[in-house]
Amino acid sequence: MEIVSEWASHGGRQLVARHASEAAGGEMTFAVFLPPQAKEGPCPVLWYLSGLTCTHANVMEKGEYRRAAAEAGVIVVCPDTSPRGDAADDPAYDLGQGAGFYLDATEAPWAGRFNMKTYVTEELPALVAAEFPVDMARQGIFGHSMGGHGALTLALSLPGRFRSVSAFAPIVAPSQVPWGEKALGAYLGPDRAAWRRHDAVALIEDGARLDEILVDQGDADNFLERELRPELLERACTEAGIALTLRRHPGYDHSYYFISTFMADHVRFHAERLKS
């Protein structure tokens, strides 16, 4: 691993690192914020998964998480959204580079490199645990849009891994919306039964459970009705007995103006559940 940039911030350190990734078949870059408490010993870790078209840099530069993370003593790790390079090129913004959907692809040409589930849940955590003072017994996960989908599906499919889960404007049922149908079909093939393992609503319907979930959604989000459909998650959680806090915010859209407004709430939500 190589540290490519570093800044002091709120008494801690904001780093950008890169490393050779077997799961992604090439070099990957991620951001990590170390709060001041990390100088004294291991801290809980919060994984942030970004949305379509993003890299680690979007939330690092616009997410405004560092003050709250420094106050709470939480390490924040922000992976990239997909492998990079010519082999990952696609003319569409919602497939290929920037659109890994946090799954392991089985279909050509994506299989062999687009292993974002393995990368985010196995390879990167092992690297972070080896290089930084993280308490891996205290992990939380959150994300935005496609990253909100990733946070929900990874937490639902890895019971006990994450003590806390939240999302900003997540894609809750990719099997039922155009973004998800396109990506899941391309990466996993036509068998919709395989898609269900990467669909939060389907996972809940099939028996996966979480204690609680926090979701923030803007009502001026232009993707709300076609791609996000939070009412499907709300119904699934009600039927499954999962404590979902779904906060709808008048006037807010899908951008980082929205995310940054409520970021501190999410960091505090996770920190409270990662304390013990």
PDB file of C-alpha atoms in Angstrom:
ATOM      1  CA  MET A   1       0.000   0.000   0.000  1.00  0.00           C
ATOM      2  CA  GLU A   2       1.162   3.508  -0.842  1.00  0.00           C
ATOM      3  CA  ILE A   3      -0.049   6.746   0.753  1.00  0.00           C
ATOM      4  CA  VAL A   4      -0.449   9.159  -2.161  1.00  0.00           C
ATOM      5  CA  SER A   5      -1.722  12.200  -0.262  1.00  0.00           C
ATOM      6  CA  GLU A   6      -2.308  13.329   3.315  1.00  0.00           C
ATOM      7  CA  TRP A   7      -3.895  16.312   5.038  1.00  0.00           C
ATOM      8  CA  ALA A   8      -4.368  17.315   8.684  1.00  0.00           C
ATOM      9  CA  SER A   9      -8.043  17.795   9.519  1.00  0.00           C
ATOM     10  CA  HIS A  10      -9.936  18.241  12.813  1.00  0.00           C
ATOM     11  CA  GLY A  11      -6.970  16.918  14.778  1.00  0.00           C
ATOM     12  CA  GLY A  12      -6.755  13.786  12.653  1.00  0.00           C
ATOM     13  CA  ARG A  13      -5.441  12.796   9.220  1.00  0.00           C
ATOM     14  CA  GLN A  14      -7.202  12.451   5.895  1.00  0.00           C
ATOM     15  CA  LEU A  15      -5.316  10.024   3.679  1.00  0.00           C
ATOM     16  CA  VAL A  16      -5.630   8.720   0.138  1.00  0.00           C
ATOM     17  CA  ALA A  17      -3.984   5.361  -0.501  1.00  0.00           C
ATOM     18  CA  ARG A  18      -3.596   2.994  -3.431  1.00  0.00           C
ATOM     19  CA  HIS A  19      -2.723  -0.645  -3.665  1.00  0.00           C
ATOM     20  CA  ALA A  20      -2.646  -3.598  -6.026  1.00  0.00           C
ATOM     21  CA  SER A  21      -5.966  -5.440  -5.871  1.00  0.00           C
ATOM     22  CA  GLU A  22      -6.406  -9.076  -6.787  1.00  0.00           C
ATOM     23  CA  ALA A  23     -10.199  -8.791  -6.612  1.00  0.00           C
ATOM     24  CA  ALA A  24     -10.266  -5.843  -9.016  1.00  0.00           C
ATOM     25  CA  GLY A  25      -7.417  -7.075 -11.193  1.00  0.00           C
ATOM     26  CA  GLY A  26      -5.415  -3.879 -10.914  1.00  0.00           C
ATOM     27  CA  GLU A  27      -4.675  -0.799  -8.860  1.00  0.00           C
ATOM     28  CA  MET A  28      -7.372   0.554  -6.537  1.00  0.00           C
ATOM     29  CA  THR A  29      -7.534   3.817  -4.596  1.00  0.00           C
ATOM     30  CA  PHE A  30      -9.381   4.564  -1.371  1.00  0.00           C
ATOM     31  CA  ALA A  31      -9.652   7.326   1.227  1.00  0.00           C
ATOM     32  CA  VAL A  32      -9.340   6.887   4.986  1.00  0.00           C
ATOM     33  CA  PHE A  33      -9.843   9.433   7.764  1.00  0.00           C
ATOM     34  CA  LEU A  34      -8.046   8.739  11.026  1.00  0.00           C
ATOM     35  CA  PRO A  35      -9.525  10.721  13.933  1.00  0.00           C
ATOM     36  CA  PRO A  36      -7.234  12.071  16.652  1.00  0.00           C
ATOM     37  CA  GLN A  37      -8.207   9.151  18.923  1.00  0.00           C
ATOM     38  CA  ALA A  38      -6.457   6.766  16.507  1.00  0.00           C
ATOM     39  CA  LYS A  39      -3.132   8.053  17.872  1.00  0.00           C
ATOM     40  CA  GLU A  40      -3.974   6.386  21.189  1.00  0.00           C
ATOM     41  CA  GLY A  41      -5.287   3.031  19.993  1.00  0.00           C
ATOM     42  CA  PRO A  42      -7.777   1.135  17.818  1.00  0.00           C
ATOM     43  CA  CYS A  43     -11.003   2.896  16.824  1.00  0.00           C
ATOM     44  CA  PRO A  44     -14.254   1.636  15.322  1.00  0.00           C
ATOM     45  CA  VAL A  45     -14.483   1.794  11.543  1.00  0.00           C
ATOM     46  CA  LEU A  46     -17.261   3.130   9.334  1.00  0.00           C
ATOM     47  CA  TRP A  47     -17.346   2.132   5.660  1.00  0.00           C
ATOM     48  CA  TYR A  48     -18.879   4.614   3.197  1.00  0.00           C
ATOM     49  CA  LEU A  49     -19.924   3.281  -0.223  1.00  0.00           C
ATOM     50  CA  SER A  50     -20.362   5.872  -2.967  1.00  0.00           C
ATOM     51  CA  GLY A  51     -22.890   6.010  -5.793  1.00  0.00           C
ATOM     52  CA  LEU A  52     -22.891   5.870  -9.577  1.00  0.00           C
ATOM     53  CA  THR A  53     -20.090   7.768 -11.388  1.00  0.00           C
ATOM     54  CA  CYS A  54     -18.238   8.460  -8.121  1.00  0.00           C
ATOM     55  CA  THR A  55     -14.763   7.671  -6.806  1.00  0.00           C
ATOM     56  CA  HIS A  56     -13.429   7.894  -3.251  1.00  0.00           C
ATOM     57  CA  ALA A  57     -12.963  11.621  -3.837  1.00  0.00           C
ATOM     58  CA  ASN A  58     -16.608  12.691  -4.047  1.00  0.00           C
ATOM     59  CA  VAL A  59     -17.468  12.053  -0.418  1.00  0.00           C
ATOM     60  CA  MET A  60     -13.963  12.923   0.777  1.00  0.00           C
ATOM     61  CA  GLU A  61     -14.189  16.383  -0.774  1.00  0.00           C
ATOM     62  CA  LYS A  62     -17.919  17.108  -0.409  1.00  0.00           C
ATOM     63  CA  GLY A  63     -19.315  14.795   2.273  1.00  0.00           C
ATOM     64  CA  GLU A  64     -18.278  16.820   5.359  1.00  0.00           C
ATOM     65  CA  TYR A  65     -17.885  13.786   7.642  1.00  0.00           C
ATOM     66  CA  ARG A  66     -14.571  14.625   9.323  1.00  0.00           C
ATOM     67  CA  ARG A  67     -15.720  16.894  12.150  1.00  0.00           C
ATOM     68  CA  ALA A  68     -18.329  14.401  13.360  1.00  0.00           C
ATOM     69  CA  ALA A  69     -15.935  11.464  12.923  1.00  0.00           C
ATOM     70  CA  ALA A  70     -13.217  13.284  14.883  1.00  0.00           C
ATOM     71  CA  GLU A  71     -15.626  14.083  17.694  1.00  0.00           C
ATOM     72  CA  ALA A  72     -16.835  10.475  17.840  1.00  0.00           C
ATOM     73  CA  GLY A  73     -13.450   8.814  17.378  1.00  0.00           C
ATOM     74  CA  VAL A  74     -14.503   6.836  14.312  1.00  0.00           C
ATOM     75  CA  ILE A  75     -12.299   5.885  11.357  1.00  0.00           C
ATOM     76  CA  VAL A  76     -14.032   6.417   7.998  1.00  0.00           C
ATOM     77  CA  VAL A  77     -12.976   4.391   4.943  1.00  0.00           C
ATOM     78  CA  CYS A  78     -14.231   5.330   1.467  1.00  0.00           C
ATOM     79  CA  PRO A  79     -13.514   2.804  -1.316  1.00  0.00           C
ATOM     80  CA  ASP A  80     -13.806   3.435  -5.027  1.00  0.00           C
ATOM     81  CA  THR A  81     -16.982   2.282  -6.781  1.00  0.00           C
ATOM     82  CA  SER A  82     -15.414  -0.028  -9.377  1.00  0.00           C
ATOM     83  CA  PRO A  83     -12.216  -1.188 -11.035  1.00  0.00           C
ATOM     84  CA  ARG A  84     -10.587   1.356 -13.358  1.00  0.00           C
ATOM     85  CA  GLY A  85      -8.796   1.171 -16.693  1.00  0.00           C
ATOM     86  CA  ASP A  86      -9.545   0.323 -20.312  1.00  0.00           C
ATOM     87  CA  ALA A  87     -11.024  -3.065 -19.476  1.00  0.00           C
ATOM     88  CA  ALA A  88     -13.686  -1.325 -17.408  1.00  0.00           C
ATOM     89  CA  ASP A  89     -14.755   1.113 -20.127  1.00  0.00           C
ATOM     90  CA  ASP A  90     -18.400   1.363 -21.157  1.00  0.00           C
ATOM     91  CA  PRO A  91     -20.092   4.311 -22.835  1.00  0.00           C
ATOM     92  CA  ALA A  92     -22.931   4.337 -20.310  1.00  0.00           C
ATOM     93  CA  TYR A  93     -22.532   6.111 -16.966  1.00  0.00           C
ATOM     94  CA  ASP A  94     -24.543   3.419 -15.172  1.00  0.00           C
ATOM     95  CA  LEU A  95     -22.460   0.389 -16.207  1.00  0.00           C
ATOM     96  CA  GLY A  96     -18.772  -0.414 -15.921  1.00  0.00           C
ATOM     97  CA  GLN A  97     -16.467   2.250 -14.500  1.00  0.00           C
ATOM     98  CA  GLY A  98     -18.103   4.010 -11.571  1.00  0.00           C
ATOM     99  CA  ALA A  99     -20.916   1.465 -11.477  1.00  0.00           C
ATOM    100  CA  GLY A 100     -19.674  -1.706  -9.781  1.00  0.00           C
ATOM    101  CA  PHE A 101     -22.900  -2.230  -7.780  1.00  0.00           C
ATOM    102  CA  TYR A 102     -20.949  -3.932  -4.953  1.00  0.00           C
ATOM    103  CA  LEU A 103     -21.332  -7.457  -6.304  1.00  0.00           C
ATOM    104  CA  ASP A 104     -19.049 -10.084  -7.871  1.00  0.00           C
ATOM    105  CA  ALA A 105     -19.755 -10.269 -11.604  1.00  0.00           C
ATOM    106  CA  THR A 106     -20.134 -13.665 -13.265  1.00  0.00           C
ATOM    107  CA  GLU A 107     -20.665 -12.535 -16.868  1.00  0.00           C
ATOM    108  CA  ALA A 108     -18.180 -11.474 -19.544  1.00  0.00           C
ATOM    109  CA  PRO A 109     -16.536  -9.024 -19.893  1.00  0.00           C
ATOM    110  CA  TRP A 110     -16.956  -8.114 -16.229  1.00  0.00           C
ATOM    111  CA  ALA A 111     -16.122 -11.432 -14.539  1.00  0.00           C
ATOM    112  CA  GLY A 112     -12.616 -11.610 -13.145  1.00  0.00           C
ATOM    113  CA  ARG A 113     -12.295  -7.889 -12.398  1.00  0.00           C
ATOM    114  CA  PHE A 114     -15.646  -6.637 -11.191  1.00  0.00           C
ATOM    115  CA  ASN A 115     -15.519  -8.323  -7.787  1.00  0.00           C
ATOM    116  CA  MET A 116     -16.574  -5.368  -5.682  1.00  0.00           C
ATOM    117  CA  LYS A 117     -18.313  -7.446  -3.019  1.00  0.00           C
ATOM    118  CA  THR A 118     -15.112  -9.412  -2.411  1.00  0.00           C
ATOM    119  CA  TYR A 119     -13.082  -6.224  -2.548  1.00  0.00           C
ATOM    120  CA  VAL A 120     -15.229  -4.286  -0.056  1.00  0.00           C
ATOM    121  CA  THR A 121     -15.937  -7.145   2.377  1.00  0.00           C
ATOM    122  CA  GLU A 122     -12.686  -9.149   2.263  1.00  0.00           C
ATOM    123  CA  GLU A 123      -9.673  -7.667   0.501  1.00  0.00           C
ATOM    124  CA  LEU A 124      -9.900  -4.027   1.567  1.00  0.00           C
ATOM    125  CA  PRO A 125     -10.868  -4.785   5.202  1.00  0.00           C
ATOM    126  CA  ALA A 126      -7.853  -7.108   5.497  1.00  0.00           C
ATOM    127  CA  LEU A 127      -5.584  -4.368   4.160  1.00  0.00           C
ATOM    128  CA  VAL A 128      -7.100  -1.684   6.386  1.00  0.00           C
ATOM    129  CA  ALA A 129      -6.819  -3.928   9.456  1.00  0.00           C
ATOM    130  CA  ALA A 130      -3.128  -4.544   8.701  1.00  0.00           C
ATOM    131  CA  GLU A 131      -2.239  -0.904   8.050  1.00  0.00           C
ATOM    132  CA  PHE A 132      -4.390   1.195  10.399  1.00  0.00           C
ATOM    133  CA  PRO A 133      -5.477   1.104  14.091  1.00  0.00           C
ATOM    134  CA  VAL A 134      -9.003  -0.223  13.491  1.00  0.00           C
ATOM    135  CA  ASP A 135     -11.160  -2.246  15.862  1.00  0.00           C
ATOM    136  CA  MET A 136     -12.687  -4.699  13.396  1.00  0.00           C
ATOM    137  CA  ALA A 137     -15.119  -5.939  16.046  1.00  0.00           C
ATOM    138  CA  ARG A 138     -16.874  -2.562  15.738  1.00  0.00           C
ATOM    139  CA  GLN A 139     -17.861  -1.888  12.135  1.00  0.00           C
ATOM    140  CA  GLY A 140     -20.658   0.149  10.591  1.00  0.00           C
ATOM    141  CA  ILE A 141     -21.594   0.694   6.951  1.00  0.00           C
ATOM    142  CA  PHE A 142     -23.440   3.378   5.011  1.00  0.00           C
ATOM    143  CA  GLY A 143     -23.626   4.779   1.515  1.00  0.00           C
ATOM    144  CA  HIS A 144     -25.425   6.843  -1.094  1.00  0.00           C
ATOM    145  CA  SER A 145     -27.642   5.711  -3.984  1.00  0.00           C
ATOM    146  CA  MET A 146     -25.847   2.694  -5.521  1.00  0.00           C
ATOM    147  CA  GLY A 147     -23.671   2.786  -2.392  1.00  0.00           C
ATOM    148  CA  GLY A 148     -26.778   2.790  -0.218  1.00  0.00           C
ATOM    149  CA  HIS A 149     -27.825  -0.343  -2.095  1.00  0.00           C
ATOM    150  CA  GLY A 150     -24.395  -1.803  -1.342  1.00  0.00           C
ATOM    151  CA  ALA A 151     -24.549  -0.922   2.345  1.00  0.00           C
ATOM    152  CA  LEU A 152     -27.972  -2.515   2.753  1.00  0.00           C
ATOM    153  CA  THR A 153     -27.275  -5.673   0.760  1.00  0.00           C
ATOM    154  CA  LEU A 154     -23.851  -6.327   2.280  1.00  0.00           C
ATOM    155  CA  ALA A 155     -25.176  -5.861   5.812  1.00  0.00           C
ATOM    156  CA  LEU A 156     -28.168  -8.102   5.118  1.00  0.00           C
ATOM    157  CA  SER A 157     -26.026 -10.838   3.566  1.00  0.00           C
ATOM    158  CA  LEU A 158     -23.298 -10.740   6.243  1.00  0.00           C
ATOM    159  CA  PRO A 159     -25.226 -11.073   9.513  1.00  0.00           C
ATOM    160  CA  GLY A 160     -23.264  -9.919  12.536  1.00  0.00           C
ATOM    161  CA  ARG A 161     -20.544  -8.137  10.549  1.00  0.00           C
ATOM    162  CA  PHE A 162     -21.896  -4.609  10.945  1.00  0.00           C
ATOM    163  CA  ARG A 163     -23.290  -3.142  14.147  1.00  0.00           C
ATOM    164  CA  SER A 164     -24.964  -0.261  12.314  1.00  0.00           C
ATOM    165  CA  VAL A 165     -26.384   0.399   8.842  1.00  0.00           C
ATOM    166  CA  SER A 166     -27.664   3.566   7.164  1.00  0.00           C
ATOM    167  CA  ALA A 167     -28.124   5.044   3.700  1.00  0.00           C
ATOM    168  CA  PHE A 168     -28.763   8.228   1.770  1.00  0.00           C
ATOM    169  CA  ALA A 169     -31.300   7.811  -1.067  1.00  0.00           C
ATOM    170  CA  PRO A 170     -30.522   4.103  -1.614  1.00  0.00           C
ATOM    171  CA  ILE A 171     -31.535   1.915  -4.551  1.00  0.00           C
ATOM    172  CA  VAL A 172     -33.557  -0.447  -2.342  1.00  0.00           C
ATOM    173  CA  ALA A 173     -34.935  -2.877  -4.942  1.00  0.00           C
ATOM    174  CA  PRO A 174     -32.606  -3.009  -7.962  1.00  0.00           C
ATOM    175  CA  SER A 175     -34.476  -5.980  -9.415  1.00  0.00           C
ATOM    176  CA  GLN A 176     -37.477  -3.706  -9.881  1.00  0.00           C
ATOM    177  CA  VAL A 177     -35.911  -0.515 -11.309  1.00  0.00           C
ATOM    178  CA  PRO A 178     -34.086   0.346 -14.566  1.00  0.00           C
ATOM    179  CA  TRP A 179     -30.650   1.041 -13.041  1.00  0.00           C
ATOM    180  CA  GLY A 180     -30.657  -2.287 -11.249  1.00  0.00           C
ATOM    181  CA  GLU A 181     -32.157  -4.361 -14.034  1.00  0.00           C
ATOM    182  CA  LYS A 182     -29.484  -3.112 -16.414  1.00  0.00           C
ATOM    183  CA  ALA A 183     -26.576  -3.669 -14.024  1.00  0.00           C
ATOM    184  CA  LEU A 184     -27.705  -6.984 -12.537  1.00  0.00           C
ATOM    185  CA  GLY A 185     -28.475  -8.385 -15.966  1.00  0.00           C
ATOM    186  CA  ALA A 186     -25.075  -7.327 -17.321  1.00  0.00           C
ATOM    187  CA  TYR A 187     -23.029  -8.501 -14.353  1.00  0.00           C
ATOM    188  CA  LEU A 188     -24.973 -11.603 -13.284  1.00  0.00           C
ATOM    189  CA  GLY A 189     -26.830 -12.749 -16.391  1.00  0.00           C
ATOM    190  CA  PRO A 190     -30.554 -13.295 -16.984  1.00  0.00           C
ATOM    191  CA  ASP A 191     -31.309 -15.545 -13.983  1.00  0.00           C
ATOM    192  CA  ARG A 192     -33.315 -13.278 -11.709  1.00  0.00           C
ATOM    193  CA  ALA A 193     -32.963 -15.734  -8.827  1.00  0.00           C
ATOM    194  CA  ALA A 194     -29.276 -14.753  -8.675  1.00  0.00           C
ATOM    195  CA  TRP A 195     -30.261 -11.090  -8.579  1.00  0.00           C
ATOM    196  CA  ARG A 196     -32.148 -11.531  -5.318  1.00  0.00           C
ATOM    197  CA  ARG A 197     -28.901 -11.914  -3.364  1.00  0.00           C
ATOM    198  CA  HIS A 198     -28.074  -8.321  -4.353  1.00  0.00           C
ATOM    199  CA  ASP A 199     -31.445  -6.712  -3.715  1.00  0.00           C
ATOM    200  CA  ALA A 200     -32.228  -5.396  -0.223  1.00  0.00           C
ATOM    201  CA  VAL A 201     -36.004  -5.819  -0.494  1.00  0.00           C
ATOM    202  CA  ALA A 202     -35.637  -9.340  -1.910  1.00  0.00           C
ATOM    203  CA  LEU A 203     -33.131 -10.303   0.801  1.00  0.00           C
ATOM    204  CA  ILE A 204     -35.577  -9.183   3.485  1.00  0.00           C
ATOM    205  CA  GLU A 205     -38.422 -11.042   1.770  1.00  0.00           C
ATOM    206  CA  ASP A 206     -36.197 -14.143   1.733  1.00  0.00           C
ATOM    207  CA  GLY A 207     -35.509 -13.950   5.468  1.00  0.00           C
ATOM    208  CA  ALA A 208     -32.466 -11.716   5.970  1.00  0.00           C
ATOM    209  CA  ARG A 209     -32.750  -9.428   8.979  1.00  0.00           C
ATOM    210  CA  LEU A 210     -31.179  -6.356  10.558  1.00  0.00           C
ATOM    211  CA  ASP A 211     -32.049  -4.831  13.912  1.00  0.00           C
ATOM    212  CA  GLU A 212     -32.458  -1.308  12.557  1.00  0.00           C
ATOM    213  CA  ILE A 213     -31.795   0.883   9.526  1.00  0.00           C
ATOM    214  CA  LEU A 214     -31.604   4.662   9.093  1.00  0.00           C
ATOM    215  CA  VAL A 215     -32.461   6.096   5.663  1.00  0.00           C
ATOM    216  CA  ASP A 216     -32.611   9.741   4.572  1.00  0.00           C
ATOM    217  CA  GLN A 217     -34.401  10.643   1.351  1.00  0.00           C
ATOM    218  CA  GLY A 218     -35.018  13.997  -0.312  1.00  0.00           C
ATOM    219  CA  ASP A 219     -38.458  14.491  -1.833  1.00  0.00           C
ATOM    220  CA  ALA A 220     -37.016  16.637  -4.661  1.00  0.00           C
ATOM    221  CA  ASP A 221     -34.759  13.773  -5.784  1.00  0.00           C
ATOM    222  CA  ASN A 222     -35.316  13.328  -9.515  1.00  0.00           C
ATOM    223  CA  PHE A 223     -34.568   9.604  -9.216  1.00  0.00           C
ATOM    224  CA  LEU A 224     -37.051   9.016  -6.389  1.00  0.00           C
ATOM    225  CA  GLU A 225     -40.018   7.452  -8.165  1.00  0.00           C
ATOM    226  CA  ARG A 226     -38.221   5.651 -10.999  1.00  0.00           C
ATOM    227  CA  GLU A 227     -35.015   4.292  -9.419  1.00  0.00           C
ATOM    228  CA  LEU A 228     -35.089   4.541  -5.607  1.00  0.00           C
ATOM    229  CA  ARG A 229     -38.626   3.659  -4.455  1.00  0.00           C
ATOM    230  CA  PRO A 230     -38.101   3.784  -0.665  1.00  0.00           C
ATOM    231  CA  GLU A 231     -41.704   2.732  -0.089  1.00  0.00           C
ATOM    232  CA  LEU A 232     -40.694  -0.808  -1.123  1.00  0.00           C
ATOM    233  CA  LEU A 233     -38.100  -0.945   1.660  1.00  0.00           C
ATOM    234  CA  GLU A 234     -40.575   0.573   4.088  1.00  0.00           C
ATOM    235  CA  ARG A 235     -43.138  -2.121   3.339  1.00  0.00           C
ATOM    236  CA  ALA A 236     -40.583  -4.956   3.499  1.00  0.00           C
ATOM    237  CA  CYS A 237     -39.238  -3.749   6.844  1.00  0.00           C
ATOM    238  CA  THR A 238     -42.730  -3.369   8.293  1.00  0.00           C
ATOM    239  CA  GLU A 239     -43.644  -6.910   7.288  1.00  0.00           C
ATOM    240  CA  ALA A 240     -40.336  -8.285   8.610  1.00  0.00           C
ATOM    241  CA  GLY A 241     -40.360  -6.364  11.894  1.00  0.00           C
ATOM    242  CA  ILE A 242     -37.165  -4.429  11.087  1.00  0.00           C
ATOM    243  CA  ALA A 243     -36.938  -1.013  12.771  1.00  0.00           C
ATOM    244  CA  LEU A 244     -36.593   1.348   9.810  1.00  0.00           C
ATOM    245  CA  THR A 245     -36.266   5.087  10.357  1.00  0.00           C
ATOM    246  CA  LEU A 246     -37.097   6.624   6.973  1.00  0.00           C
ATOM    247  CA  ARG A 247     -36.731  10.402   7.055  1.00  0.00           C
ATOM    248  CA  ARG A 248     -38.168  12.318   4.098  1.00  0.00           C
ATOM    249  CA  HIS A 249     -36.805  15.818   3.580  1.00  0.00           C
ATOM    250  CA  PRO A 250     -38.752  18.432   1.593  1.00  0.00           C
ATOM    251  CA  GLY A 251     -36.748  20.261  -1.062  1.00  0.00           C
ATOM    252  CA  TYR A 252     -33.625  18.066  -0.996  1.00  0.00           C
ATOM    253  CA  ASP A 253     -32.334  16.343  -4.124  1.00  0.00           C
ATOM    254  CA  HIS A 254     -29.849  13.538  -4.859  1.00  0.00           C
ATOM    255  CA  SER A 255     -26.672  15.604  -4.568  1.00  0.00           C
ATOM    256  CA  TYR A 256     -23.936  16.056  -1.990  1.00  0.00           C
ATOM    257  CA  TYR A 257     -25.702  19.222  -0.846  1.00  0.00           C
ATOM    258  CA  PHE A 258     -28.271  16.776   0.529  1.00  0.00           C
ATOM    259  CA  ILE A 259     -25.761  14.239   1.809  1.00  0.00           C
ATOM    260  CA  SER A 260     -23.551  16.781   3.573  1.00  0.00           C
ATOM    261  CA  THR A 261     -26.578  18.293   5.321  1.00  0.00           C
ATOM    262  CA  PHE A 262     -27.350  15.046   7.125  1.00  0.00           C
ATOM    263  CA  MET A 263     -23.901  13.431   7.214  1.00  0.00           C
ATOM    264  CA  ALA A 264     -23.206  14.325  10.854  1.00  0.00           C
ATOM    265  CA  ASP A 265     -26.512  12.709  11.865  1.00  0.00           C
ATOM    266  CA  HIS A 266     -25.410   9.469  10.231  1.00  0.00           C
ATOM    267  CA  VAL A 267     -21.926   9.504  11.743  1.00  0.00           C
ATOM    268  CA  ARG A 268     -23.430  10.063  15.199  1.00  0.00           C
ATOM    269  CA  PHE A 269     -26.016   7.314  14.577  1.00  0.00           C
ATOM    270  CA  HIS A 270     -23.203   4.858  13.844  1.00  0.00           C
ATOM    271  CA  ALA A 271     -20.936   6.101  16.627  1.00  0.00           C
ATOM    272  CA  GLU A 272     -23.606   5.509  19.256  1.00  0.00           C
ATOM    273  CA  ARG A 273     -23.953   1.897  18.131  1.00  0.00           C
ATOM    274  CA  LEU A 274     -20.206   1.325  17.808  1.00  0.00           C
ATOM    275  CA  LYS A 275     -19.270   2.573  21.285  1.00  0.00           C
ATOM    276  CA  SER A 276     -19.467  -0.656  23.248  1.00  0.00           C
TER     277      SER A 276
END
